[in-house]
CSV table of C-alpha atoms in Angstrom, one decimal:
chain,number,residue,atom,x,y,z
A,22,MET,CA,-51.9,-7.2,172.1
A,23,LYS,CA,-54.3,-8.7,169.5
A,24,ASP,CA,-56.6,-11.5,170.4
A,25,LEU,CA,-54.8,-14.6,169.0
A,26,SER,CA,-57.8,-16.9,169.4
A,27,SER,CA,-59.5,-15.2,166.4
A,28,MET,CA,-56.4,-15.5,164.3
A,29,TYR,CA,-54.7,-18.3,162.3
A,30,THR,CA,-51.3,-19.8,163.0
A,31,ARG,CA,-49.0,-20.1,160.0
A,32,GLY,CA,-49.9,-23.8,159.5
A,33,GLN,CA,-53.6,-23.2,159.7
A,34,PHE,CA,-53.3,-20.2,157.3
A,35,ALA,CA,-51.4,-22.3,154.9
A,36,ILE,CA,-53.9,-25.2,154.6
A,37,ILE,CA,-56.9,-22.9,154.5
A,38,GLY,CA,-55.3,-20.8,151.8
A,39,LYS,CA,-53.9,-23.9,150.0
A,40,VAL,CA,-50.4,-22.6,149.8
A,41,GLY,CA,-47.1,-24.4,150.3
A,42,ARG,CA,-44.9,-23.4,153.3
A,43,LYS,CA,-42.1,-22.3,150.9
A,44,ALA,CA,-44.4,-19.9,149.0
A,45,LEU,CA,-45.8,-18.5,152.2
A,46,ARG,CA,-42.3,-17.9,153.6
A,47,LEU,CA,-41.3,-16.2,150.3
A,48,TYR,CA,-44.4,-13.9,150.3
A,49,HIS,CA,-43.4,-12.9,153.8
A,50,GLU,CA,-39.8,-12.2,152.9
A,51,GLU,CA,-40.8,-10.2,149.8
A,52,GLY,CA,-43.2,-8.1,151.8
A,53,LEU,CA,-46.3,-9.3,149.9
A,54,LEU,CA,-48.0,-11.0,152.9
A,55,VAL,CA,-46.5,-10.2,156.3
A,56,PRO,CA,-48.0,-11.9,159.4
A,57,ALA,CA,-50.5,-9.6,161.2
A,58,THR,CA,-48.7,-10.1,164.5
A,59,VAL,CA,-45.9,-12.0,166.2
A,60,SER,CA,-46.3,-13.4,169.6
A,61,ALA,CA,-43.9,-11.7,172.1
A,62,GLU,CA,-43.9,-14.9,174.2
A,63,ASN,CA,-42.8,-17.5,171.6
A,64,GLY,CA,-42.1,-15.6,168.4
A,65,TYR,CA,-44.9,-17.5,166.5
A,66,HIS,CA,-46.5,-15.8,163.5
A,67,TYR,CA,-50.2,-15.2,163.2
A,68,TYR,CA,-52.5,-14.1,160.3
A,69,GLU,CA,-55.9,-12.5,160.2
A,70,GLU,CA,-58.8,-13.9,158.3
A,71,SER,CA,-58.8,-10.8,156.0
A,72,GLN,CA,-55.4,-11.8,154.8
A,73,LEU,CA,-56.8,-14.9,153.1
A,74,ALA,CA,-58.2,-12.5,150.4
A,75,VAL,CA,-54.8,-11.0,149.9
A,76,LEU,CA,-53.3,-14.5,149.5
A,77,ALA,CA,-56.0,-15.4,147.0
A,78,LYS,CA,-55.1,-12.3,145.0
A,79,ILE,CA,-51.4,-13.1,145.1
A,80,LYS,CA,-52.1,-16.6,143.8
A,81,ARG,CA,-54.4,-15.3,141.1
A,82,LEU,CA,-51.8,-12.8,139.8
A,83,ARG,CA,-49.1,-15.4,140.0
A,84,LYS,CA,-51.2,-17.6,137.7
A,85,LEU,CA,-51.4,-14.7,135.2
A,86,GLY,CA,-47.6,-14.7,135.1
A,87,LEU,CA,-46.9,-11.6,137.1
A,88,SER,CA,-43.6,-11.4,139.0
A,89,LEU,CA,-43.5,-11.0,142.8
A,90,TYR,CA,-42.2,-7.5,142.2
A,91,GLU,CA,-45.1,-6.6,140.0
A,92,ILE,CA,-47.6,-8.1,142.5
A,93,LYS,CA,-46.1,-6.1,145.3
A,94,GLN,CA,-46.5,-3.0,143.2
A,95,VAL,CA,-50.2,-3.8,142.8
A,96,LEU,CA,-50.6,-4.6,146.5
A,97,ASP,CA,-48.9,-1.4,147.5
A,98,GLY,CA,-51.2,0.6,145.2
A,99,LYS,CA,-48.3,1.9,143.1
A,100,VAL,CA,-49.5,0.3,139.8
A,101,PRO,CA,-53.1,-0.4,138.9
A,102,GLU,CA,-53.9,-4.1,138.8
A,103,GLU,CA,-56.0,-3.7,135.6
A,104,GLU,CA,-53.1,-2.1,133.8
A,105,LEU,CA,-50.7,-4.9,134.6
A,106,VAL,CA,-53.2,-7.7,133.9
A,107,LYS,CA,-54.2,-6.2,130.5
A,108,SER,CA,-50.5,-5.9,129.6
A,109,ARG,CA,-49.9,-9.6,130.6
A,110,ILE,CA,-52.9,-10.8,128.6
A,111,ARG,CA,-51.6,-9.0,125.5
A,112,GLU,CA,-48.3,-10.7,126.0
A,113,MET,CA,-50.0,-14.1,126.4
A,114,ASP,CA,-52.2,-13.4,123.3
A,115,GLY,CA,-49.1,-12.5,121.3
A,116,ARG,CA,-47.3,-15.7,122.5
A,117,LEU,CA,-50.3,-17.8,121.6
A,118,GLN,CA,-50.4,-16.4,118.1
A,119,GLU,CA,-46.7,-17.2,117.7
A,120,LEU,CA,-47.3,-20.8,118.8
A,121,LYS,CA,-50.2,-21.1,116.4
A,122,GLU,CA,-48.1,-19.9,113.5
A,123,LEU,CA,-45.3,-22.2,114.4
A,124,ALA,CA,-47.6,-25.2,114.7
A,125,GLY,CA,-49.4,-24.2,111.5
A,126,ALA,CA,-52.7,-24.1,113.4
A,127,ASN,CA,-55.8,-22.2,112.2
A,128,GLY,CA,-58.9,-20.9,114.0
A,129,ASP,CA,-59.4,-19.8,117.5
A,130,ALA,CA,-58.3,-21.6,120.6
A,131,THR,CA,-61.1,-22.2,123.0
A,132,GLY,CA,-61.2,-23.3,126.6
A,133,GLY,CA,-63.3,-23.2,129.7
A,134,THR,CA,-63.5,-24.1,133.3
A,135,SER,CA,-66.0,-25.9,135.3
A,136,GLY,CA,-66.5,-26.5,138.9
A,137,SER,CA,-69.0,-27.6,141.6
A,138,SER,CA,-70.7,-25.0,143.6
A,139,GLY,CA,-71.4,-27.3,146.5
A,140,SER,CA,-72.2,-26.2,150.0
A,141,ALA,CA,-69.7,-24.3,152.1
A,142,GLU,CA,-71.3,-25.8,155.1
A,143,GLY,CA,-70.8,-29.4,154.2
A,144,ASP,CA,-73.6,-32.0,154.6
A,145,GLY,CA,-74.2,-30.9,158.2
A,146,GLY,CA,-72.3,-29.5,161.2
A,147,PRO,CA,-69.1,-30.9,162.6
A,148,ASP,CA,-69.3,-34.1,164.6
A,149,ILE,CA,-67.0,-36.4,166.6
A,150,ARG,CA,-65.9,-39.4,164.5
A,151,GLN,CA,-63.2,-42.1,164.4
A,152,PHE,CA,-60.5,-41.5,161.8
A,153,GLY,CA,-59.3,-45.0,162.0
A,154,SER,CA,-56.0,-46.8,161.6
A,155,TYR,CA,-54.1,-47.4,158.3
A,156,GLN,CA,-50.9,-48.7,156.9
A,157,CYS,CA,-50.0,-46.3,154.1
A,158,LEU,CA,-47.5,-45.6,151.3
A,159,PHE,CA,-46.6,-41.9,151.8
A,160,ILE,CA,-44.7,-39.0,150.4
A,161,ASP,CA,-43.4,-36.2,152.6
A,162,GLU,CA,-43.6,-32.9,150.8
A,163,ASN,CA,-45.4,-29.6,150.8
A,164,VAL,CA,-47.2,-28.7,147.5
A,165,GLU,CA,-49.8,-26.4,146.2
A,166,LEU,CA,-53.3,-27.9,145.8
A,167,GLU,CA,-52.9,-27.9,142.0
A,168,ASP,CA,-49.8,-30.2,142.3
A,169,LEU,CA,-51.3,-32.7,144.8
A,170,GLY,CA,-52.5,-35.0,142.0
A,171,MET,CA,-48.9,-35.6,141.0
A,172,SER,CA,-48.0,-36.8,144.5
A,173,VAL,CA,-51.1,-39.1,144.5
A,174,GLY,CA,-50.3,-40.4,141.1
A,175,ARG,CA,-46.8,-41.4,142.2
A,176,LEU,CA,-48.3,-43.3,145.2
A,177,TYR,CA,-50.7,-45.2,143.0
A,178,GLU,CA,-48.0,-46.0,140.5
A,179,LYS,CA,-45.7,-47.3,143.3
A,180,ALA,CA,-48.5,-49.5,144.7
A,181,SER,CA,-49.2,-50.9,141.2
A,182,ARG,CA,-45.5,-51.6,140.5
A,183,SER,CA,-45.2,-53.4,143.9
A,184,GLY,CA,-48.3,-55.5,143.3
A,185,ILE,CA,-50.2,-54.2,146.3
A,186,ALA,CA,-53.8,-52.9,146.5
A,187,ALA,CA,-55.1,-49.6,147.7
A,188,ALA,CA,-57.3,-50.0,150.8
A,189,GLY,CA,-59.1,-46.7,150.9
A,190,SER,CA,-59.2,-43.2,149.6
A,191,HIS,CA,-55.9,-41.2,149.5
A,192,PHE,CA,-55.6,-38.4,152.1
A,193,VAL,CA,-53.3,-35.7,153.3
A,194,GLN,CA,-52.0,-35.4,156.8
A,195,TYR,CA,-51.0,-32.0,158.2
A,196,SER,CA,-49.1,-31.6,161.4
A,197,GLY,CA,-47.7,-28.7,163.4
A,198,LEU,CA,-50.9,-26.7,163.2
A,199,SER,CA,-51.2,-25.9,166.9
A,200,ASP,CA,-48.5,-23.2,166.7
A,201,SER,CA,-46.9,-21.2,163.9
A,202,GLY,CA,-43.7,-23.2,163.7
A,203,GLU,CA,-42.8,-25.5,160.8
A,204,PHE,CA,-45.8,-27.4,159.7
A,205,ALA,CA,-45.6,-30.6,157.6
A,206,MET,CA,-47.6,-32.2,154.9
A,207,ARG,CA,-47.7,-35.9,154.2
A,208,THR,CA,-49.7,-37.4,151.2
A,209,CYS,CA,-50.9,-41.0,152.0
A,210,LEU,CA,-52.4,-44.0,150.3
A,211,PRO,CA,-53.8,-46.7,152.5
A,212,VAL,CA,-52.7,-50.1,151.2
A,213,LYS,CA,-53.0,-53.8,152.1
A,214,GLY,CA,-51.1,-57.0,151.3
A,215,TYR,CA,-47.7,-55.3,151.2
A,216,GLU,CA,-46.1,-57.6,153.8
A,217,ASP,CA,-45.3,-60.4,151.4
A,218,LYS,CA,-44.2,-58.1,148.5
A,219,GLY,CA,-40.7,-57.4,149.8
A,220,LEU,CA,-41.5,-53.7,150.1
A,221,ASP,CA,-39.0,-51.7,152.1
A,222,ALA,CA,-40.6,-51.0,155.5
A,223,SER,CA,-39.4,-47.4,155.3
A,224,CYS,CA,-42.0,-46.8,152.5
A,225,ILE,CA,-44.9,-47.6,154.9
A,226,THR,CA,-46.2,-45.5,157.8
A,227,GLU,CA,-48.9,-46.3,160.2
A,228,ILE,CA,-51.4,-43.6,160.9
A,229,SER,CA,-54.0,-44.0,163.6
A,230,GLU,CA,-56.4,-41.5,165.2
A,231,LYS,CA,-59.3,-42.1,167.5
A,232,ASP,CA,-61.9,-39.3,168.3
A,233,CYS,CA,-61.6,-36.5,165.8
A,234,LEU,CA,-63.6,-33.4,165.1
A,235,HIS,CA,-65.0,-34.1,161.6
A,236,LEU,CA,-66.8,-32.4,158.8
A,237,HIS,CA,-68.0,-33.9,155.5
A,238,PHE,CA,-67.5,-31.2,152.8
A,239,THR,CA,-69.2,-31.2,149.4
A,240,GLY,CA,-68.1,-27.8,148.1
A,241,GLY,CA,-65.3,-29.2,146.0
A,242,PHE,CA,-61.5,-29.7,146.5
A,243,SER,CA,-60.7,-26.1,145.6
A,244,ARG,CA,-62.8,-24.7,148.4
A,245,VAL,CA,-61.9,-27.2,151.2
A,246,GLY,CA,-60.3,-24.4,153.1
A,247,ASP,CA,-63.9,-23.4,154.1
A,248,ALA,CA,-64.2,-26.7,156.0
A,249,HIS,CA,-61.1,-25.9,158.0
A,250,VAL,CA,-62.5,-22.5,158.9
A,251,ARG,CA,-65.8,-24.1,160.0
A,252,ILE,CA,-64.1,-26.6,162.2
A,253,LYS,CA,-61.9,-24.0,163.8
A,254,GLU,CA,-64.9,-21.9,164.6
A,255,TYR,CA,-66.8,-24.9,166.0
A,256,ALA,CA,-63.8,-25.9,168.2
A,257,ASP,CA,-63.3,-22.4,169.5
A,258,SER,CA,-67.0,-21.9,170.3
A,259,HIS,CA,-67.3,-25.4,172.0
A,260,LYS,CA,-64.0,-25.1,173.9
A,261,ILE,CA,-62.6,-28.2,172.1
A,262,ASN,CA,-58.8,-28.5,172.2
A,263,LEU,CA,-57.2,-29.7,169.0
A,264,SER,CA,-53.9,-31.5,168.8
A,265,GLY,CA,-52.4,-29.7,165.7
A,266,ARG,CA,-52.9,-32.7,163.3
A,267,ALA,CA,-55.5,-32.5,160.5
A,268,TYR,CA,-56.5,-34.8,157.6
A,269,GLU,CA,-58.2,-34.3,154.3
A,270,VAL,CA,-59.6,-37.5,152.8
A,271,TYR,CA,-60.5,-37.1,149.1
A,272,ASN,CA,-63.5,-39.2,148.1
A,273,LYS,CA,-64.3,-40.4,144.6
A,274,ASP,CA,-67.5,-38.3,144.5
A,275,MET,CA,-65.4,-35.2,144.9
A,276,SER,CA,-66.4,-34.7,148.5
A,277,VAL,CA,-63.8,-34.3,151.2
A,278,ASP,CA,-63.8,-35.5,154.8
A,279,VAL,CA,-61.8,-33.2,157.0
A,280,PHE,CA,-60.7,-34.5,160.4
A,281,TYR,CA,-58.9,-32.7,163.3
A,282,ALA,CA,-57.4,-34.8,166.0
A,283,ARG,CA,-58.4,-33.7,169.5
A,284,ALA,CA,-55.8,-33.0,172.1
């Protein structure tokens, strides 16, 4: 039996790898990313750290437009990755040229990416900190990191239409991380002054946590999974029991505060 303490539950693996639960389940069903082991006691699924690299590769190939079947061929070593990628790039170049001709455009299309290197260690080691208590507008869903901005935008739009003010940085709450059953994701926007706006109470949730294991992370939103890994390692080495609830608070300076509620 493998040592489960060194592995990730399905929920932990999903938030570290920044993948929605539907996608993770699909990759399992299609044989692209099968859990490393299943607990004989409770049937929970566990993943190894090395599988995060496989997940990253799947996501990268998906962005290039490869089908799940093609990706599985690559992962199984049946088709060279370079061959498929070059073929897809040729297709995309051809399609881009068609679009240019249709639009009557001339010249080359250019683009680029930028990002912050940041520190994978955060501004220091994990500490114990109060998360606080908030009244929030919320959306229950499970999305990829790239789509999170759409959820946040809808929350700010709803607050604006209702005439209520944001009372802090938006954040994501993850629950169900202590086992590999169904985990949940809730996008939240703290608000104030909603009581006299006639807003349906079902649109508001109260979230309150006291002592949490916390890490301030400055490596950028796309690498925040590193902070979850750091916290898990710290909790394991210091024998700190976590409850299975975690929070990512997204700050205006592009840093992220990650909190794990203690059991």
